[in-house]
PDB file of C-alpha atoms in Angstrom:
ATOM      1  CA  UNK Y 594      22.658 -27.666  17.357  1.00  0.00           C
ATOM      2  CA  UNK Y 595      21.827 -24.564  19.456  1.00  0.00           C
ATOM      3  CA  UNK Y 596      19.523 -23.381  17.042  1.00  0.00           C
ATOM      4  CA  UNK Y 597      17.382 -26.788  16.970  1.00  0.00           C
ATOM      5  CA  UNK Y 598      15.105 -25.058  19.751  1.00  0.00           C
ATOM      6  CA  UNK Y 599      13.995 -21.566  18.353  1.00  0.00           C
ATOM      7  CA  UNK Y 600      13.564 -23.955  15.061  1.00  0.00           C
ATOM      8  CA  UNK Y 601      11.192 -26.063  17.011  1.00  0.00           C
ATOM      9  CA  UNK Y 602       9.573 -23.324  18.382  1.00  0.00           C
ATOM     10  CA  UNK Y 603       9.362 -21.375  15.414  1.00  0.00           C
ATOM     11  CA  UNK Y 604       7.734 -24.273  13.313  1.00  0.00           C
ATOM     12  CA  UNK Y 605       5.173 -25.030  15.808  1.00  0.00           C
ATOM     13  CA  UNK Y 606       3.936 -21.690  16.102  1.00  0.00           C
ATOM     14  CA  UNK Y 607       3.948 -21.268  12.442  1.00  0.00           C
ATOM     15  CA  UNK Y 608       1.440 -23.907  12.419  1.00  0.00           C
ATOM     16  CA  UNK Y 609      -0.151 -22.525  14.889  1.00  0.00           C
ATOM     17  CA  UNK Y 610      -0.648 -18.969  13.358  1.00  0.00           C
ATOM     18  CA  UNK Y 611      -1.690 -21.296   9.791  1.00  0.00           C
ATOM     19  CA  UNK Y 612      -4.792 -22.778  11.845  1.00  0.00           C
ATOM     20  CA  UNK Y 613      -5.750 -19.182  13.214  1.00  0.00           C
ATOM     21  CA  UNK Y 614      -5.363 -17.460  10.280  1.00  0.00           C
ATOM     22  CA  UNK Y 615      -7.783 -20.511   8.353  1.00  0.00           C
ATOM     23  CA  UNK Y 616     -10.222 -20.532  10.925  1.00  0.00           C
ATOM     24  CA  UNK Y 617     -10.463 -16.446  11.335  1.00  0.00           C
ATOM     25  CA  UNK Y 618     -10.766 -16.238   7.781  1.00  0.00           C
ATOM     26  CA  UNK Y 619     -13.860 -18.218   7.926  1.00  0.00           C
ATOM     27  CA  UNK Y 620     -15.265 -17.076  10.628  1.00  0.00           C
ATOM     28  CA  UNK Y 621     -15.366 -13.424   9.135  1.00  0.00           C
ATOM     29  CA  UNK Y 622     -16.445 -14.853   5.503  1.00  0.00           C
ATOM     30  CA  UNK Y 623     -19.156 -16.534   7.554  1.00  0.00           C
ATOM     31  CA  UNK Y 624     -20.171 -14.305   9.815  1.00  0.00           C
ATOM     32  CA  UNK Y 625     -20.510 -11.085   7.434  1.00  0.00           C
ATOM     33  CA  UNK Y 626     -22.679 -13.255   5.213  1.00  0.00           C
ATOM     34  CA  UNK Y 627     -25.146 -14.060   8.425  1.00  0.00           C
ATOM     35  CA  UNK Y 628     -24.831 -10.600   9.229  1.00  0.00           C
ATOM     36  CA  UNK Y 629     -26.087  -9.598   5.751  1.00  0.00           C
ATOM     37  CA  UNK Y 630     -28.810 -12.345   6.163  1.00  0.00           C
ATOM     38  CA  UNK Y 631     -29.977 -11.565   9.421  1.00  0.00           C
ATOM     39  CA  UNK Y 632     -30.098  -7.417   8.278  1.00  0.00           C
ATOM     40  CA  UNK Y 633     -31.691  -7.447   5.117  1.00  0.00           C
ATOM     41  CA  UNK Y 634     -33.403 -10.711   5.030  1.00  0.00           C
ATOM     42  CA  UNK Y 635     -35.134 -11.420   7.785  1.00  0.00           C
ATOM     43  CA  UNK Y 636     -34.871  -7.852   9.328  1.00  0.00           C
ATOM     44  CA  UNK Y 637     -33.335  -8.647  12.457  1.00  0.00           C
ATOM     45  CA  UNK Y 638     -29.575  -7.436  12.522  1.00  0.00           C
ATOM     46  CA  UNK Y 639     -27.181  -9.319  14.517  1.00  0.00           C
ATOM     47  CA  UNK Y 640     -25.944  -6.135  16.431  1.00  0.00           C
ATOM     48  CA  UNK Y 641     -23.113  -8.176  17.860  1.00  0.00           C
ATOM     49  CA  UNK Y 642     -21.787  -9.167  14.486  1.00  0.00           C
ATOM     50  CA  UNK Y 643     -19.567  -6.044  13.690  1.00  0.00           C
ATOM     51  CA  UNK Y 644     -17.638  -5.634  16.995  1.00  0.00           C
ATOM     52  CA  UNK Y 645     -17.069  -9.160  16.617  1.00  0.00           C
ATOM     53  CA  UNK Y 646     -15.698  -9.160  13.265  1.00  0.00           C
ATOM     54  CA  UNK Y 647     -13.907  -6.186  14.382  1.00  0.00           C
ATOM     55  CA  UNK Y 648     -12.293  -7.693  16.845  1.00  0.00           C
ATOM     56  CA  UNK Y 649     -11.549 -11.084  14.969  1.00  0.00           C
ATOM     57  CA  UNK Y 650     -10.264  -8.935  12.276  1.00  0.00           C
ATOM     58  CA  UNK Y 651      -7.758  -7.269  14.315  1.00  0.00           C
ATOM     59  CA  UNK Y 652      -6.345 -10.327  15.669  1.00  0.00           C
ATOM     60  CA  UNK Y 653      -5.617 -11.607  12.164  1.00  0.00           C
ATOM     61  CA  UNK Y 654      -3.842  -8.364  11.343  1.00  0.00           C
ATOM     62  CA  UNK Y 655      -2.044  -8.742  13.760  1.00  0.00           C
ATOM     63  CA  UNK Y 656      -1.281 -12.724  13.720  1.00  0.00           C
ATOM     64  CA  UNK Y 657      -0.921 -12.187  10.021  1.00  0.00           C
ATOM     65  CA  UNK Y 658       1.748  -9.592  10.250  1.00  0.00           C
ATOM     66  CA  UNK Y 659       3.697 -12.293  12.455  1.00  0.00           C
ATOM     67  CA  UNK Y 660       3.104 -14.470   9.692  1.00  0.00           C
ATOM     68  CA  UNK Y 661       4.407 -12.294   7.362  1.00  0.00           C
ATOM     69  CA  UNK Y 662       8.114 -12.132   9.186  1.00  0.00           C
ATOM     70  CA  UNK Y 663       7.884 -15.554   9.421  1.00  0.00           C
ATOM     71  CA  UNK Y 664       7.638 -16.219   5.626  1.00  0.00           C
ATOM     72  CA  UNK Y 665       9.396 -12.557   5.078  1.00  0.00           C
ATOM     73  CA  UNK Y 666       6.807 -11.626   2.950  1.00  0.00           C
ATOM     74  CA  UNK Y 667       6.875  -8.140   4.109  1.00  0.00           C
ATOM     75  CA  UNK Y 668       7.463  -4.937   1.916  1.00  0.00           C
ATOM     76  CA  UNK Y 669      10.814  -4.025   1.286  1.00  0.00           C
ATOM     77  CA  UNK Y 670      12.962  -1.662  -0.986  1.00  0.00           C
ATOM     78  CA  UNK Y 671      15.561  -4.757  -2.126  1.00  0.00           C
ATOM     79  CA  UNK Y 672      17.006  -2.889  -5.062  1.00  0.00           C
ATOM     80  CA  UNK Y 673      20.424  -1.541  -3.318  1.00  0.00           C
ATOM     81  CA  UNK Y 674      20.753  -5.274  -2.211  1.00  0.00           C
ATOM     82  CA  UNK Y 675      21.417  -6.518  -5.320  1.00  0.00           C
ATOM     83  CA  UNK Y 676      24.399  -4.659  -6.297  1.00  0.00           C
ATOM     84  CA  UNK Y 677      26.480  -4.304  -3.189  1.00  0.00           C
ATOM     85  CA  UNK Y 678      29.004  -6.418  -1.859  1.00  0.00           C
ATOM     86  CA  UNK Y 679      27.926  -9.268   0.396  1.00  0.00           C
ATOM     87  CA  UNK Y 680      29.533  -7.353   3.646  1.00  0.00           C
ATOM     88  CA  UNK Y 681      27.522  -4.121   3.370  1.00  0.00           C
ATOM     89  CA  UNK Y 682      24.470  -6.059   2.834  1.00  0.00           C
ATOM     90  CA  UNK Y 683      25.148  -7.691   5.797  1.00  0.00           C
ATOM     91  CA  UNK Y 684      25.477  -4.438   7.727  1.00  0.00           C
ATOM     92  CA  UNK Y 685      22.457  -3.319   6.091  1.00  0.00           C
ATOM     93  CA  UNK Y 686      20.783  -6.744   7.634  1.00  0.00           C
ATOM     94  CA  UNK Y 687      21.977  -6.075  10.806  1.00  0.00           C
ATOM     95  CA  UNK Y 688      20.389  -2.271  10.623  1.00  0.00           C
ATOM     96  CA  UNK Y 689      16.881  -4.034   9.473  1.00  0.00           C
ATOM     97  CA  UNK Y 690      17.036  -6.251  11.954  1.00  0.00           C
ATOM     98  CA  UNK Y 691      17.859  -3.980  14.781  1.00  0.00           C
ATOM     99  CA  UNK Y 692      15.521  -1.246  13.655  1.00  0.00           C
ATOM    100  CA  UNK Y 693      12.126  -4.019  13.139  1.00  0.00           C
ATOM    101  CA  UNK Y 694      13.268  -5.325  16.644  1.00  0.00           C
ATOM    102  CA  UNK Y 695      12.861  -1.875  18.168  1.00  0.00           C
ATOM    103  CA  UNK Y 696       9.914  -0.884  16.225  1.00  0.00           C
ATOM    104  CA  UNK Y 697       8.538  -4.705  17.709  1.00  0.00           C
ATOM    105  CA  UNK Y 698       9.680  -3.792  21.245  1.00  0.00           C
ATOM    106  CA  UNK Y 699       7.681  -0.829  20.945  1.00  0.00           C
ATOM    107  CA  UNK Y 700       4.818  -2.247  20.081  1.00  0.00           C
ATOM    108  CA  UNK Y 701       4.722  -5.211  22.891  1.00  0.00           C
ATOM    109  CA  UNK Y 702       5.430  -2.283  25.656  1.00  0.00           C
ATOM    110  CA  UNK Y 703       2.830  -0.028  23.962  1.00  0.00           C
ATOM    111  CA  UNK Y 704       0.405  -3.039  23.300  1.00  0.00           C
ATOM    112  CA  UNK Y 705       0.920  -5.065  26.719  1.00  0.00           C
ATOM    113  CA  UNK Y 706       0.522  -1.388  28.466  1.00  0.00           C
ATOM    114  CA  UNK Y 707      -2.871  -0.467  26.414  1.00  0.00           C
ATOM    115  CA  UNK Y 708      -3.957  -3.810  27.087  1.00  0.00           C
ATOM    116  CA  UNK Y 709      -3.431  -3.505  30.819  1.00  0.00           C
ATOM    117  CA  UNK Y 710      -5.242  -0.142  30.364  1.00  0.00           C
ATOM    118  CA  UNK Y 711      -8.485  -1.501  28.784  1.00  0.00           C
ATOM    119  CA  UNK Y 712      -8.736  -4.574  30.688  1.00  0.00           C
ATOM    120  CA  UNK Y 713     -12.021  -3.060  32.258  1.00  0.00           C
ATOM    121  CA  UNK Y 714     -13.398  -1.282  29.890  1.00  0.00           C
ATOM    122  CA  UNK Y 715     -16.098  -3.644  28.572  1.00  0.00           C
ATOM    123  CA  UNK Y 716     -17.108  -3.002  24.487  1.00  0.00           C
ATOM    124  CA  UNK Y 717     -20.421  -1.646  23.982  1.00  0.00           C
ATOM    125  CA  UNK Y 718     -22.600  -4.667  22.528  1.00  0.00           C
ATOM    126  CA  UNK Y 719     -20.825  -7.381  23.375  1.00  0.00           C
ATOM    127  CA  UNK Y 720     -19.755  -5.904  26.943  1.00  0.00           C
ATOM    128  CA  UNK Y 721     -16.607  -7.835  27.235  1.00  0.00           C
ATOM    129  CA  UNK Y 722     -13.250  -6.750  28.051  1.00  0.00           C
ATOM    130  CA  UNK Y 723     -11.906  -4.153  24.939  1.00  0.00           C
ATOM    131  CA  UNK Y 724      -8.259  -6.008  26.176  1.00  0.00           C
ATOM    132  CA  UNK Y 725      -9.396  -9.077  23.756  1.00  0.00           C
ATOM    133  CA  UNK Y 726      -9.188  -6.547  20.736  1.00  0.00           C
ATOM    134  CA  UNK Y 727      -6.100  -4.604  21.986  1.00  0.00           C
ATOM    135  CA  UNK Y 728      -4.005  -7.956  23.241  1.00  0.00           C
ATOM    136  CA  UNK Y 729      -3.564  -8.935  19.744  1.00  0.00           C
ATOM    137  CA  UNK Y 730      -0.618  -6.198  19.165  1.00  0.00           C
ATOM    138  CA  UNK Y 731       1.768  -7.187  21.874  1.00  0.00           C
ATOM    139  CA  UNK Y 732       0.778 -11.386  20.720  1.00  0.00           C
ATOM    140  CA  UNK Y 733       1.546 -10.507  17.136  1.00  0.00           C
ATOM    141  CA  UNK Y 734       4.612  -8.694  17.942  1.00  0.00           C
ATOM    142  CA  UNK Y 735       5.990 -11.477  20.229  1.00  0.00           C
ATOM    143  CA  UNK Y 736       5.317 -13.817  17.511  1.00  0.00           C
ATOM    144  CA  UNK Y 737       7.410 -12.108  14.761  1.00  0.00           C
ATOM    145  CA  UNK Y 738      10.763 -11.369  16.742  1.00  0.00           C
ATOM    146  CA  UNK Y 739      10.400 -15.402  17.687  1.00  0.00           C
ATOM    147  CA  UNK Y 740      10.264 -15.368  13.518  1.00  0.00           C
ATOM    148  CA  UNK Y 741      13.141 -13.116  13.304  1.00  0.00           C
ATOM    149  CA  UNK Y 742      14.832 -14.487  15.738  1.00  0.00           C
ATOM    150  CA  UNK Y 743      14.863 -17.791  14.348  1.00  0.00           C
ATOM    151  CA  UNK Y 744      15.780 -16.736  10.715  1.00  0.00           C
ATOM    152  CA  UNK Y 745      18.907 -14.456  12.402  1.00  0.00           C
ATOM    153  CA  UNK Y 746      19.725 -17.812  13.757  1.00  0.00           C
ATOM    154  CA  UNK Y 747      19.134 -20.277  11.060  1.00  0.00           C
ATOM    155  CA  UNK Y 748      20.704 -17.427   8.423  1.00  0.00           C
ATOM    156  CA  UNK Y 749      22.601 -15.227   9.956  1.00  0.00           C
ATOM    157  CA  UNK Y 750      21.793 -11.350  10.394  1.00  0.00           C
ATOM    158  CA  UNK Y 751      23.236 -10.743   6.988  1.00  0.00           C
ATOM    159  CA  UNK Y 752      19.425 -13.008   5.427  1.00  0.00           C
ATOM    160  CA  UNK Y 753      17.381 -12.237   8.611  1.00  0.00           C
ATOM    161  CA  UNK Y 754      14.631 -10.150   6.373  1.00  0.00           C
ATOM    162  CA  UNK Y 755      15.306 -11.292   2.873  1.00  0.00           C
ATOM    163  CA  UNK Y 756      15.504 -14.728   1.018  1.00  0.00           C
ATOM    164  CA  UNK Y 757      18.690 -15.658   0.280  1.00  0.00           C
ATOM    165  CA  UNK Y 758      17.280 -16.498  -3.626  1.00  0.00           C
ATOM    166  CA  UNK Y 759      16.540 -12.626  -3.313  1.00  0.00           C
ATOM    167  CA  UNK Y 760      20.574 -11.455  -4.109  1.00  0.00           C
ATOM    168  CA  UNK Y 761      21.522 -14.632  -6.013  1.00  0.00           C
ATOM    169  CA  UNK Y 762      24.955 -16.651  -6.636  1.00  0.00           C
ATOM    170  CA  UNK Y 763      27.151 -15.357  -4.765  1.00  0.00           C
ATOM    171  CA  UNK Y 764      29.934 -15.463  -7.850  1.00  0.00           C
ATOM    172  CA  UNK Y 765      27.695 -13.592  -9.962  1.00  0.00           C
ATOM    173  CA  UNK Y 766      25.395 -15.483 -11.534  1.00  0.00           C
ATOM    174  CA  UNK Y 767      22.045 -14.226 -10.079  1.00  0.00           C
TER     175      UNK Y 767
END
């Protein structure tokens, strides 16, 4: 029952990061085709377009690496998992986690701290705060220890990165 919560939470930002993701994607798709248009068409570039994209692109990395933890989609070297015994792959969990939740830690500190650094330092076309761009590495890293924090939770630190289809039947029979 304690875990109902961080579920909650986890599954609404999920959805959440789904919309953003959709609705970045299109406004990119969209706006390097205008951009294209407006260049080479009717000779009149849209010189706002790139640090826009730019910006809208980083925030997806960024919201998409969350994602990634989320549906732990991210790259990993699985092939000692398979044959060791269900304890040391739990200690080897429990060294993933810790090391991704340090490396995440990092990056709020590092990314809240750069943020607070460029929160007056307006971009050059668009003149608005360069903190828009840089916020999206301490939001994205927030969001994925929420995701790993919910799947240490729900699986245990043992299945935190990994599926637990990834090692197999437990007797054997992968």
């Amino acid at each position: 029952m304690s875990a109902v919560w961080i579920e909650r939470l986890d599954d609404m930002l999920a959805r959440g990061e789904e919309v953003f993701l959709a609705a970045t994607h299109g406004i990119v798709a969209t706006l390097v085709i205008a951009a294209v248009f407006f260049r080479y068409v009717i000779n009149d570039p849209l010189i706002w377009s790139e640090e826009f994209i730019v910006i809208v692109f980083t925030w997806m990395i960024f919201i998409g690496l969350s994602s990634g933890f989320r549906l732990r989609m991210h790259l990993r070297v699985d092939a000692l998992l398979v044959v060791l015994p269900e304890r040391v792959r739990a200690v080897c969990g429990l060294i993933a986690v810790a090391a991704t939740m340090i490396t995440l830690v990092g990056l709020i500190w590092f990314g809240f701290s750069l943020t607070m650094t460029m929160l007056h330092s307006p971009t050059p076309m668009m003149r608005i705060s360069s903190a828009w761009a840089v916020s999206a590495v301490p939001v994205g890293a927030i969001l994925s220890c929420i995701h790993i924090l919910r799947h240490a939770v729900s699986d245990g630190l043992g299945q935190t990165l990994w599926t637990p289809d990834l090692i197999g039947d437990p007797d054997g029979d992968a």
